[in-house]
Every structure is written in C-alpha cells, then in structure tokens.
mmCIF file of C-alpha atoms and ligand atoms in Angstrom:
data_model
loop_
_atom_site.group_PDB
_atom_site.id
_atom_site.type_symbol
_atom_site.label_atom_id
_atom_site.label_comp_id
_atom_site.label_asym_id
_atom_site.label_seq_id
_atom_site.Cartn_x
_atom_site.Cartn_y
_atom_site.Cartn_z
ATOM 1 C CA MET A 1 -128.666 418.436 248.455
ATOM 2 C CA GLN A 2 -127.090 419.566 245.217
ATOM 3 C CA ASN A 3 -123.786 420.028 247.023
ATOM 4 C CA LYS A 4 -124.007 416.626 248.530
ATOM 5 C CA LEU A 5 -124.732 415.142 245.137
ATOM 6 C CA ASN A 6 -121.729 416.938 243.692
ATOM 7 C CA GLU A 7 -119.534 415.583 246.475
ATOM 8 C CA ILE A 8 -120.776 412.056 245.895
ATOM 9 C CA LEU A 9 -120.143 412.399 242.177
ATOM 10 C CA GLU A 10 -116.636 413.789 242.728
ATOM 11 C CA GLN A 11 -115.798 410.999 245.130
ATOM 12 C CA ALA A 12 -117.179 408.324 242.792
ATOM 13 C CA ARG A 13 -115.115 409.686 239.888
ATOM 14 C CA ALA A 14 -112.013 409.778 242.071
ATOM 15 C CA ASP A 15 -112.599 406.262 243.411
ATOM 16 C CA LEU A 16 -113.182 404.874 239.955
ATOM 17 C CA SER A 17 -110.089 406.529 238.523
ATOM 18 C CA VAL A 18 -107.876 404.512 240.870
ATOM 19 C CA ALA A 19 -109.877 401.279 240.988
ATOM 20 C CA SER A 20 -107.916 398.487 239.375
ATOM 21 C CA SER A 21 -109.826 395.293 240.080
ATOM 22 C CA ILE A 22 -113.261 393.788 239.613
ATOM 23 C CA GLU A 23 -113.711 393.660 243.383
ATOM 24 C CA GLU A 24 -112.849 397.367 243.862
ATOM 25 C CA THR A 25 -115.192 398.394 241.050
ATOM 26 C CA GLU A 26 -117.984 396.272 242.489
ATOM 27 C CA ALA A 27 -117.451 397.926 245.912
ATOM 28 C CA ILE A 28 -117.819 401.365 244.308
ATOM 29 C CA ARG A 29 -120.987 400.248 242.548
ATOM 30 C CA ILE A 30 -122.513 399.038 245.807
ATOM 31 C CA LYS A 31 -121.399 402.181 247.634
ATOM 32 C CA ASN A 32 -123.124 404.468 245.112
ATOM 33 C CA LEU A 33 -125.809 402.521 243.290
ATOM 34 C CA GLY A 34 -126.548 399.602 245.607
ATOM 35 C CA LYS A 35 -129.834 399.255 247.505
ATOM 36 C CA LYS A 36 -128.446 401.462 250.243
ATOM 37 C CA GLY A 37 -126.085 403.341 247.945
ATOM 38 C CA LEU A 38 -125.433 407.059 248.232
ATOM 39 C CA ILE A 39 -127.079 408.015 244.938
ATOM 40 C CA THR A 40 -129.915 405.555 245.533
ATOM 41 C CA ASP A 41 -130.501 407.267 248.898
ATOM 42 C CA ILE A 42 -130.742 410.649 247.277
ATOM 43 C CA LEU A 43 -133.148 409.409 244.625
ATOM 44 C CA ARG A 44 -135.217 407.778 247.314
ATOM 45 C CA SER A 45 -135.380 410.924 249.439
ATOM 46 C CA MET A 46 -136.865 412.915 246.522
ATOM 47 C CA GLY A 47 -140.376 412.313 247.779
ATOM 48 C CA LYS A 48 -139.886 414.738 250.635
ATOM 49 C CA LEU A 49 -138.957 417.615 248.334
ATOM 50 C CA SER A 50 -141.089 420.323 246.823
ATOM 51 C CA HIS A 51 -142.216 420.013 243.273
ATOM 52 C CA GLU A 52 -139.693 422.566 242.032
ATOM 53 C CA GLU A 53 -136.789 421.007 243.916
ATOM 54 C CA LYS A 54 -137.855 417.589 242.770
ATOM 55 C CA LYS A 55 -137.563 418.692 239.197
ATOM 56 C CA THR A 56 -134.062 420.193 239.301
ATOM 57 C CA LEU A 57 -132.527 417.867 241.838
ATOM 58 C CA GLY A 58 -134.242 414.845 240.366
ATOM 59 C CA GLN A 59 -132.760 415.597 237.003
ATOM 60 C CA ALA A 60 -129.320 416.188 238.508
ATOM 61 C CA ALA A 61 -129.514 412.979 240.554
ATOM 62 C CA ASN A 62 -130.551 410.965 237.508
ATOM 63 C CA THR A 63 -127.763 412.432 235.407
ATOM 64 C CA ALA A 64 -125.314 411.668 238.232
ATOM 65 C CA ARG A 65 -126.575 408.114 238.417
ATOM 66 C CA GLU A 66 -126.269 407.684 234.681
ATOM 67 C CA GLU A 67 -122.735 409.076 234.709
ATOM 68 C CA VAL A 68 -121.640 406.866 237.586
ATOM 69 C CA GLU A 69 -123.299 403.863 235.979
ATOM 70 C CA ALA A 70 -121.516 404.523 232.693
ATOM 71 C CA LEU A 71 -118.191 405.049 234.464
ATOM 72 C CA ILE A 72 -118.617 401.822 236.419
ATOM 73 C CA ASN A 73 -119.490 399.799 233.312
ATOM 74 C CA LYS A 74 -116.499 401.239 231.532
ATOM 75 C CA LYS A 75 -114.307 400.368 234.505
ATOM 76 C CA PHE A 76 -115.695 396.830 234.674
ATOM 77 C CA LYS A 77 -114.858 396.322 231.032
ATOM 78 C CA GLU A 78 -111.372 397.669 231.582
ATOM 79 C CA VAL A 79 -110.523 395.597 234.680
ATOM 80 C CA LYS A 80 -112.004 392.431 233.189
ATOM 81 C CA GLU A 81 -109.911 392.912 230.086
ATOM 82 C CA ASN A 82 -106.831 393.500 232.221
ATOM 83 C CA ALA A 83 -107.513 390.377 234.261
ATOM 84 C CA LEU A 84 -107.902 388.313 231.094
ATOM 85 C CA ASN A 85 -104.726 389.714 229.562
ATOM 86 C CA LYS A 86 -102.839 389.003 232.748
ATOM 87 C CA LYS A 87 -104.122 385.418 232.776
ATOM 88 C CA LEU A 88 -103.243 384.954 229.121
ATOM 89 C CA SER A 89 -99.764 386.309 229.573
ATOM 90 C CA LEU A 90 -99.218 383.994 232.536
ATOM 91 C CA GLU A 91 -100.399 380.996 230.544
ATOM 92 C CA LYS A 92 -98.526 381.941 227.413
ATOM 93 C CA ILE A 93 -96.516 379.135 225.816
ATOM 94 C CA ASP A 94 -93.099 380.111 224.623
ATOM 95 C CA VAL A 95 -92.762 378.016 221.495
ATOM 96 C CA THR A 96 -89.111 378.979 221.175
ATOM 97 C CA GLU A 97 -88.227 377.499 224.551
ATOM 98 C CA PRO A 98 -86.006 374.409 224.138
ATOM 99 C CA GLY A 99 -87.877 371.143 224.874
ATOM 100 C CA VAL A 100 -87.213 368.757 227.714
ATOM 101 C CA ARG A 101 -84.959 366.073 226.311
ATOM 102 C CA LYS A 102 -86.410 362.572 226.638
ATOM 103 C CA THR A 103 -83.955 359.797 227.225
ATOM 104 C CA ILE A 104 -84.484 357.266 224.492
ATOM 105 C CA GLY A 105 -83.648 353.705 225.409
ATOM 106 C CA THR A 106 -81.776 351.194 223.340
ATOM 107 C CA PRO A 107 -82.489 347.560 222.519
ATOM 108 C CA HIS A 108 -80.872 345.189 224.979
ATOM 109 C CA ILE A 109 -77.722 343.474 223.810
ATOM 110 C CA ILE A 110 -79.541 340.114 223.851
ATOM 111 C CA THR A 111 -82.237 341.553 221.590
ATOM 112 C CA ILE A 112 -79.599 343.057 219.311
ATOM 113 C CA THR A 113 -77.701 339.772 219.069
ATOM 114 C CA THR A 114 -80.878 337.729 218.534
ATOM 115 C CA GLN A 115 -81.884 340.081 215.730
ATOM 116 C CA GLU A 116 -78.461 339.821 214.138
ATOM 117 C CA ILE A 117 -78.661 336.006 214.177
ATOM 118 C CA VAL A 118 -82.264 336.046 212.946
ATOM 119 C CA ASN A 119 -81.397 338.464 210.132
ATOM 120 C CA VAL A 120 -78.607 336.226 208.879
ATOM 121 C CA PHE A 121 -80.950 333.235 208.661
ATOM 122 C CA ARG A 122 -83.747 335.306 207.223
ATOM 123 C CA SER A 123 -81.392 336.313 204.428
ATOM 124 C CA MET A 124 -81.047 332.566 203.722
ATOM 125 C CA GLY A 125 -84.811 332.144 203.471
ATOM 126 C CA TYR A 126 -85.659 330.812 206.938
ATOM 127 C CA SER A 127 -89.019 331.509 208.581
ATOM 128 C CA VAL A 128 -88.965 332.832 212.144
ATOM 129 C CA ILE A 129 -91.230 330.966 214.557
ATOM 130 C CA GLU A 130 -91.659 331.373 218.305
ATOM 131 C CA GLY A 131 -92.857 328.780 220.800
ATOM 132 C CA PRO A 132 -94.042 328.378 224.385
ATOM 133 C CA GLU A 133 -91.601 328.801 227.248
ATOM 134 C CA VAL A 134 -93.709 326.473 229.367
ATOM 135 C CA ASP A 135 -93.858 323.154 227.565
ATOM 136 C CA THR A 136 -94.485 319.483 228.133
ATOM 137 C CA VAL A 137 -92.054 316.701 228.945
ATOM 138 C CA HIS A 138 -93.263 315.152 225.700
ATOM 139 C CA TYR A 139 -92.022 317.973 223.457
ATOM 140 C CA ASN A 140 -89.006 318.895 225.578
ATOM 141 C CA PHE A 141 -87.640 315.356 226.012
ATOM 142 C CA ASP A 142 -89.675 312.340 224.856
ATOM 143 C CA ALA A 143 -90.415 313.454 221.298
ATOM 144 C CA LEU A 144 -86.764 314.471 220.999
ATOM 145 C CA ASN A 145 -85.689 310.899 221.610
ATOM 146 C CA ALA A 146 -84.162 311.790 224.993
ATOM 147 C CA PRO A 147 -84.026 308.601 227.048
ATOM 148 C CA LYS A 148 -85.834 308.485 230.400
ATOM 149 C CA ALA A 149 -82.507 308.364 232.244
ATOM 150 C CA HIS A 150 -80.944 311.331 230.440
ATOM 151 C CA PRO A 151 -79.292 313.633 233.007
ATOM 152 C CA SER A 152 -80.930 316.779 231.561
ATOM 153 C CA ARG A 153 -84.308 315.374 232.678
ATOM 154 C CA ASP A 154 -83.211 315.339 236.303
ATOM 155 C CA MET A 155 -85.018 317.448 238.926
ATOM 156 C CA SER A 156 -81.722 319.176 239.615
ATOM 157 C CA ASP A 157 -81.385 320.210 235.955
ATOM 158 C CA THR A 158 -84.897 321.226 234.987
ATOM 159 C CA PHE A 159 -87.665 323.404 236.427
ATOM 160 C CA TYR A 160 -90.818 321.274 236.632
ATOM 161 C CA PHE A 161 -94.310 322.609 237.317
ATOM 162 C CA SER A 162 -95.647 319.078 237.525
ATOM 163 C CA GLU A 163 -94.521 315.707 236.277
ATOM 164 C CA ASP A 164 -95.385 316.622 232.676
ATOM 165 C CA ILE A 165 -95.085 320.406 232.554
ATOM 166 C CA LEU A 166 -91.798 322.290 232.689
ATOM 167 C CA LEU A 167 -89.906 325.414 231.678
ATOM 168 C CA ARG A 168 -88.318 324.372 228.396
ATOM 169 C CA THR A 169 -84.624 323.560 228.792
ATOM 170 C CA HIS A 170 -83.880 324.394 225.139
ATOM 171 C CA THR A 171 -85.683 325.685 222.036
ATOM 172 C CA SER A 172 -85.564 322.178 220.499
ATOM 173 C CA PRO A 173 -89.154 321.247 221.560
ATOM 174 C CA MET A 174 -90.322 323.519 218.754
ATOM 175 C CA GLU A 175 -88.802 321.126 216.221
ATOM 176 C CA VAL A 176 -91.545 318.529 216.689
ATOM 177 C CA ARG A 177 -94.255 321.185 217.042
ATOM 178 C CA ILE A 178 -93.147 322.638 213.688
ATOM 179 C CA MET A 179 -93.124 319.194 212.037
ATOM 180 C CA GLU A 180 -96.677 318.651 213.269
ATOM 181 C CA ASN A 181 -97.829 321.926 211.762
ATOM 182 C CA MET A 182 -95.824 322.326 208.558
ATOM 183 C CA LYS A 183 -95.077 320.097 205.584
ATOM 184 C CA PRO A 184 -91.507 319.776 204.276
ATOM 185 C CA PRO A 185 -89.619 321.506 202.800
ATOM 186 C CA ILE A 186 -89.125 323.303 206.114
ATOM 187 C CA LYS A 187 -86.550 325.991 206.893
ATOM 188 C CA ALA A 188 -87.243 327.634 210.211
ATOM 189 C CA ILE A 189 -85.505 329.270 213.122
ATOM 190 C CA VAL A 190 -86.876 329.634 216.636
ATOM 191 C CA PRO A 191 -85.471 332.336 218.887
ATOM 192 C CA GLY A 192 -86.488 332.154 222.544
ATOM 193 C CA ARG A 193 -85.860 331.910 226.250
ATOM 194 C CA CYS A 194 -84.778 328.686 227.951
ATOM 195 C CA PHE A 195 -84.391 327.653 231.576
ATOM 196 C CA ARG A 196 -82.059 325.354 233.437
ATOM 197 C CA TYR A 197 -81.466 324.713 237.101
ATOM 198 C CA ASP A 198 -78.079 326.476 237.121
ATOM 199 C CA THR A 199 -76.527 328.590 239.860
ATOM 200 C CA PRO A 200 -75.671 331.985 238.363
ATOM 201 C CA ASP A 201 -71.982 332.670 237.853
ATOM 202 C CA ALA A 202 -69.889 334.430 235.202
ATOM 203 C CA THR A 203 -70.867 331.905 232.531
ATOM 204 C CA HIS A 204 -74.177 330.426 233.781
ATOM 205 C CA SER A 205 -77.681 331.767 234.205
ATOM 206 C CA PRO A 206 -80.875 329.828 235.046
ATOM 207 C CA MET A 207 -82.530 331.770 232.207
ATOM 208 C CA PHE A 208 -80.837 332.184 228.849
ATOM 209 C CA HIS A 209 -81.641 332.415 225.137
ATOM 210 C CA GLN A 210 -81.230 330.145 222.154
ATOM 211 C CA VAL A 211 -81.916 330.240 218.460
ATOM 212 C CA GLU A 212 -83.004 326.841 217.154
ATOM 213 C CA GLY A 213 -82.632 325.994 213.489
ATOM 214 C CA LEU A 214 -84.537 323.317 211.583
ATOM 215 C CA VAL A 215 -84.217 322.222 207.958
ATOM 216 C CA ILE A 216 -86.139 319.288 206.454
ATOM 217 C CA ASP A 217 -86.304 318.346 202.789
ATOM 218 C CA GLU A 218 -85.515 315.530 200.449
ATOM 219 C CA GLY A 219 -81.810 314.890 200.045
ATOM 220 C CA ILE A 220 -80.461 317.203 202.782
ATOM 221 C CA THR A 221 -76.987 316.096 203.855
ATOM 222 C CA MET A 222 -74.400 317.006 206.442
ATOM 223 C CA ALA A 223 -72.705 319.089 203.740
ATOM 224 C CA ASP A 224 -75.760 321.376 203.780
ATOM 225 C CA LEU A 225 -75.460 321.707 207.539
ATOM 226 C CA LYS A 226 -71.775 322.570 207.291
ATOM 227 C CA GLY A 227 -72.301 325.020 204.438
ATOM 228 C CA THR A 228 -75.159 326.730 206.274
ATOM 229 C CA LEU A 229 -73.217 327.164 209.498
ATOM 230 C CA ALA A 230 -70.076 328.276 207.666
ATOM 231 C CA THR A 231 -72.118 330.929 205.848
ATOM 232 C CA PHE A 232 -73.749 331.993 209.110
ATOM 233 C CA ALA A 233 -70.349 332.329 210.808
ATOM 234 C CA ARG A 234 -68.948 334.466 207.998
ATOM 235 C CA LEU A 235 -71.985 336.777 207.931
ATOM 236 C CA MET A 236 -72.132 337.059 211.709
ATOM 237 C CA PHE A 237 -68.457 337.304 212.651
ATOM 238 C CA GLY A 238 -66.665 338.361 209.461
ATOM 239 C CA GLU A 239 -65.540 337.004 206.066
ATOM 240 C CA ASP A 240 -62.469 335.121 207.296
ATOM 241 C CA THR A 241 -64.257 333.243 210.109
ATOM 242 C CA LYS A 242 -63.840 329.457 209.997
ATOM 243 C CA ILE A 243 -65.883 326.742 211.674
ATOM 244 C CA ASN A 244 -64.827 323.546 213.382
ATOM 245 C CA PHE A 245 -67.054 320.481 213.884
ATOM 246 C CA ARG A 246 -66.342 318.395 216.974
ATOM 247 C CA PRO A 247 -68.141 315.041 217.291
ATOM 248 C CA HIS A 248 -70.622 315.090 220.172
ATOM 249 C CA HIS A 249 -73.773 313.336 221.313
ATOM 250 C CA PHE A 250 -77.337 314.610 221.354
ATOM 251 C CA PRO A 251 -80.251 312.149 221.567
ATOM 252 C CA PHE A 252 -82.149 314.032 218.834
ATOM 253 C CA THR A 253 -79.440 314.035 216.171
ATOM 254 C CA GLU A 254 -77.265 311.393 214.566
ATOM 255 C CA PRO A 255 -74.509 312.209 213.831
ATOM 256 C CA SER A 256 -74.200 315.128 216.247
ATOM 257 C CA ALA A 257 -71.565 317.798 216.596
ATOM 258 C CA GLU A 258 -70.604 320.824 218.561
ATOM 259 C CA VAL A 259 -69.454 323.730 216.464
ATOM 260 C CA ASP A 260 -66.754 326.262 217.198
ATOM 261 C CA VAL A 261 -65.995 329.429 215.277
ATOM 262 C CA SER A 262 -62.439 330.651 214.825
ATOM 263 C CA CYS A 263 -61.741 333.397 217.352
ATOM 264 C CA PHE A 264 -62.547 336.703 215.671
ATOM 265 C CA LYS A 265 -60.176 338.536 218.017
ATOM 266 C CA CYS A 266 -56.954 336.592 217.448
ATOM 267 C CA LYS A 267 -58.025 334.917 214.189
ATOM 268 C CA GLY A 268 -57.218 331.508 215.623
ATOM 269 C CA LYS A 269 -53.795 332.284 217.101
ATOM 270 C CA GLY A 270 -55.028 331.987 220.687
ATOM 271 C CA CYS A 271 -55.930 334.800 223.075
ATOM 272 C CA ASN A 272 -57.747 335.475 226.349
ATOM 273 C CA ILE A 273 -61.158 335.414 224.649
ATOM 274 C CA CYS A 274 -60.767 331.931 223.191
ATOM 275 C CA LYS A 275 -58.708 330.825 226.199
ATOM 276 C CA GLY A 276 -55.713 330.188 223.990
ATOM 277 C CA SER A 277 -57.392 327.560 221.775
ATOM 278 C CA GLY A 278 -58.163 329.777 218.788
ATOM 279 C CA TRP A 279 -61.764 328.400 218.749
ATOM 280 C CA ILE A 280 -65.005 329.412 220.452
ATOM 281 C CA GLU A 281 -67.943 327.025 220.890
ATOM 282 C CA ILE A 282 -71.289 328.509 219.900
ATOM 283 C CA LEU A 283 -73.774 325.726 219.165
ATOM 284 C CA GLY A 284 -74.834 322.111 219.070
ATOM 285 C CA CYS A 285 -76.157 320.514 215.898
ATOM 286 C CA GLY A 286 -76.610 317.369 213.886
ATOM 287 C CA MET A 287 -78.672 315.399 211.383
ATOM 288 C CA THR A 288 -82.099 315.011 212.940
ATOM 289 C CA HIS A 289 -82.737 311.497 214.311
ATOM 290 C CA PRO A 290 -85.379 309.397 212.475
ATOM 291 C CA ASN A 291 -87.215 308.885 215.778
ATOM 292 C CA VAL A 292 -87.747 312.634 216.069
ATOM 293 C CA TYR A 293 -89.218 312.688 212.553
ATOM 294 C CA ARG A 294 -91.549 309.848 213.515
ATOM 295 C CA HIS A 295 -92.794 311.848 216.539
ATOM 296 C CA GLY A 296 -93.416 314.831 214.265
ATOM 297 C CA GLY A 297 -95.198 312.821 211.556
ATOM 298 C CA VAL A 298 -92.406 313.212 208.997
ATOM 299 C CA ASP A 299 -91.390 310.163 206.951
ATOM 300 C CA PRO A 300 -87.681 309.516 207.698
ATOM 301 C CA GLU A 301 -87.406 307.319 204.606
ATOM 302 C CA LYS A 302 -88.347 310.246 202.408
ATOM 303 C CA TYR A 303 -86.923 313.226 204.232
ATOM 304 C CA THR A 304 -83.648 314.130 205.880
ATOM 305 C CA GLY A 305 -82.477 317.311 207.496
ATOM 306 C CA PHE A 306 -80.474 319.016 210.156
ATOM 307 C CA ALA A 307 -81.022 321.071 213.275
ATOM 308 C CA PHE A 308 -78.945 323.259 215.514
ATOM 309 C CA GLY A 309 -79.283 325.147 218.776
ATOM 310 C CA MET A 310 -77.235 328.280 219.257
ATOM 311 C CA GLY A 311 -76.582 330.094 222.539
ATOM 312 C CA VAL A 312 -77.451 333.794 222.120
ATOM 313 C CA GLU A 313 -75.663 334.914 225.289
ATOM 314 C CA ARG A 314 -72.607 332.991 224.232
ATOM 315 C CA VAL A 315 -72.521 334.773 220.889
ATOM 316 C CA ALA A 316 -73.199 338.148 222.562
ATOM 317 C CA LEU A 317 -70.482 337.720 225.196
ATOM 318 C CA LEU A 318 -67.950 336.778 222.569
ATOM 319 C CA LYS A 319 -68.892 339.238 219.891
ATOM 320 C CA TYR A 320 -69.048 342.173 222.300
ATOM 321 C CA GLU A 321 -66.245 340.985 224.610
ATOM 322 C CA ILE A 322 -68.342 340.891 227.779
ATOM 323 C CA ASP A 323 -66.746 338.876 230.559
ATOM 324 C CA ASP A 324 -69.702 338.152 232.871
ATOM 325 C CA ILE A 325 -73.100 336.856 231.739
ATOM 326 C CA ARG A 326 -74.773 338.400 234.822
ATOM 327 C CA LEU A 327 -74.189 341.878 233.367
ATOM 328 C CA LEU A 328 -76.805 340.986 230.756
ATOM 329 C CA TYR A 329 -79.557 340.637 233.334
ATOM 330 C CA GLU A 330 -78.897 343.510 235.733
ATOM 331 C CA ASN A 331 -80.582 346.192 233.616
ATOM 332 C CA ASP A 332 -77.900 348.722 234.470
ATOM 333 C CA MET A 333 -78.328 351.482 231.886
ATOM 334 C CA ARG A 334 -74.616 352.334 232.070
ATOM 335 C CA PHE A 335 -73.973 348.859 230.684
ATOM 336 C CA ILE A 336 -76.905 348.676 228.269
ATOM 337 C CA ASN A 337 -76.236 352.116 226.750
ATOM 338 C CA GLN A 338 -72.770 351.034 225.641
ATOM 339 C CA PHE A 339 -74.337 349.060 222.807
ATOM 340 C CA LYS A 340 -76.388 351.910 221.341
HETATM 341 N N1 DAH B 1 -80.746 321.574 222.303
HETATM 342 C C1 DAH B 1 -79.323 321.477 222.425
HETATM 343 C C2 DAH B 1 -78.888 322.192 223.716
HETATM 344 O O1 DAH B 1 -79.650 322.891 224.256
HETATM 345 C C3 DAH B 1 -78.623 322.109 221.269
HETATM 346 C C4 DAH B 1 -78.909 321.385 220.013
HETATM 347 C C5 DAH B 1 -78.133 320.333 219.612
HETATM 348 C C6 DAH B 1 -80.001 321.699 219.256
HETATM 349 C C7 DAH B 1 -78.388 319.653 218.472
HETATM 350 C C8 DAH B 1 -80.276 321.026 218.090
HETATM 351 C C9 DAH B 1 -79.452 319.995 217.721
HETATM 352 O O2 DAH B 1 -81.292 321.303 217.316
HETATM 353 O O3 DAH B 1 -79.735 319.320 216.573
HETATM 354 O O4 DAH B 1 -77.778 321.986 224.134
#
C-alpha cells in the first residue's frame, strides 16, 4: 500500500509539473482526488486495515492528499494567471500604432458659393432668412404682380402639386412673406433652392439655387441698388470688377434690370468665359413694384426699395470656371474635392 501511495504521489507530481492548462490540472485533480480518485480510493480502503497499519498508512495517505491538493491549487493559480496574461496580451492596445485616417469631406461648391455671397451681404448688415421650397401660387406669382398669362406660370415651366401649390420657381416669394412679418427698414437676403421645368443640359437644371435680396426703407433709390450691387461685385469678384445694368422686365419691379459683371478672367476684353462680350450676367433686379408692397402690407407712398435675385450656380460656374452645370449635381468626389 505504501508503495502504491508513493507511486501515485510520484505520478501526480510528474503530471502536475507538465500540466499547462486549467483543463489538464482539473483532469489531474479528478484522477487523484475525485470521488473515484486514486488517493480517495486509498483513503476509502483504510477500513479494511489493521489498527497499526491504519495509523501509519492513514497518516501517509493524508499527507499525500494534502501535498497533491496544495500542488493542484498552486497549479490552478499558475495556469489561470497564464491564461489571463495571454488574454490581456492578445487584447493589448498599441497606443503608438498610427490611426486609421478618416476621409474628411468638403463643403459642396454650391454651399461654398452661397456662403461667399451671404457673407458679403452680411458684412453690409443684411439679415439672412430662409423660406419654404414648396409655396403657393399666391406668393410665387400673384403677390409678385405676375399677370395670369405670364409664361413662367405655365404648366411647362413650373412644377405644380395642385392648382395653388407649387415648387417655388424663384426665391422672390419670400419678399412678400418678409414684408408681412417685418416692419421697414428691411435689409434681408434669402438663399435657397428653386425649381423650373427645364431639361438638364450644360447650362440648365430643373433644380438650382438663388440668393434673393430685399431692401425697404424711406428714400431708397436706384442709386442705392447700383451702389449695393457694385460693392457686392467688387467684394465677390475683385476690386476692379465693374457692373453693367441692362434694362429688362420683371412684373415685380419697375424699373427692372439685368446685371452683368465685367469678366474677371479677361477684365472685359472678351474671352471664352464671357463669350467674347467682356460681361457676364449674374442677376435680375429692380425697384420693387408698388403692387408688391400693397400685397405685403407696406405703404408704397411712404417706402421705396429694391430687390434682386442672383443665380448661385451661375456665379459658381463663372468664378470657378466650371463648364457644365450638371457636374454640380453628380456628387463625384473627384470633382467636389477640387474645391477644398
Ligand atoms: N426672380 C427673378 C428670377 O428668378 C429674379 C429677380 C428679378 C428677383 C428682379 C428680384 C427682382 O428680386 O427684383 O429670374
């Protein structure tokens, strides 16, 4: 029996010395100290021994059990620690590792241009106001003094939702909405999207952007309009930019004009950008018609003022020398990133 016990002890020591995992250690525990374990067996078989044998062997068996138990606990601690260290080293974060570079976008050229225009007018004290893209025939046409037979009201020119509701064809409907909500003196600009029934080509898009301008006060004259637009042109396109007023007709202004800026590329000599004329058209404007004031609740006997509507795409195409308006709407990052 003593020999057997020694053998078991030897084997257990040997097994434990090479065990390297929780599972292996647990197997050794079961093999020796489990319900049917080798040492358990010996302890259990004590009953059959003589009193003398019981005493010596019993002591030896207990000591063996204690030793094996201690060795197993030590091993458990060791393998658990190893397992944890291994896990930690696998999950370790290398803070010196270079990060994954995120691609940062850039504002779209239309946004950039709108902001440039807005900033110029803000520097002149204008408020920035936005309005609905879906509007009524009243604000889009009637209140702007546009006669019932005006071609822009045609089904083939305008997107209607119903007889009275449409996608605004310009930012001008905000003029009357502003008059209804603010008291003169008024100096406001309205950037926003507009919609017209146009087939897309290099210079047309059914969706485009405008910046509307509106000034109302006592004693405002056409000289103020000219001075304002001349200042805008210089700030936007450069100190030596000139403007040219061409008589035009809009139902909501009288007199009305279209305004060109001198070509910033050739300085008015004529080039491919200005198609040889030396001038580039960027907006429509005029002295607001008394009928429009009446619709907005402004007294035309007391107040005068001007308004203008500027094409953002037009300014962007010219300023950044882009030859096809469709490039602005394709969301091709190779194009957009050029304006970072
Ligand atoms: N709404 C006009 C257009 O879309 C542009 C315009 C002309 C706006 C004269 C105005 C204005 O405010 O007074 O073509």
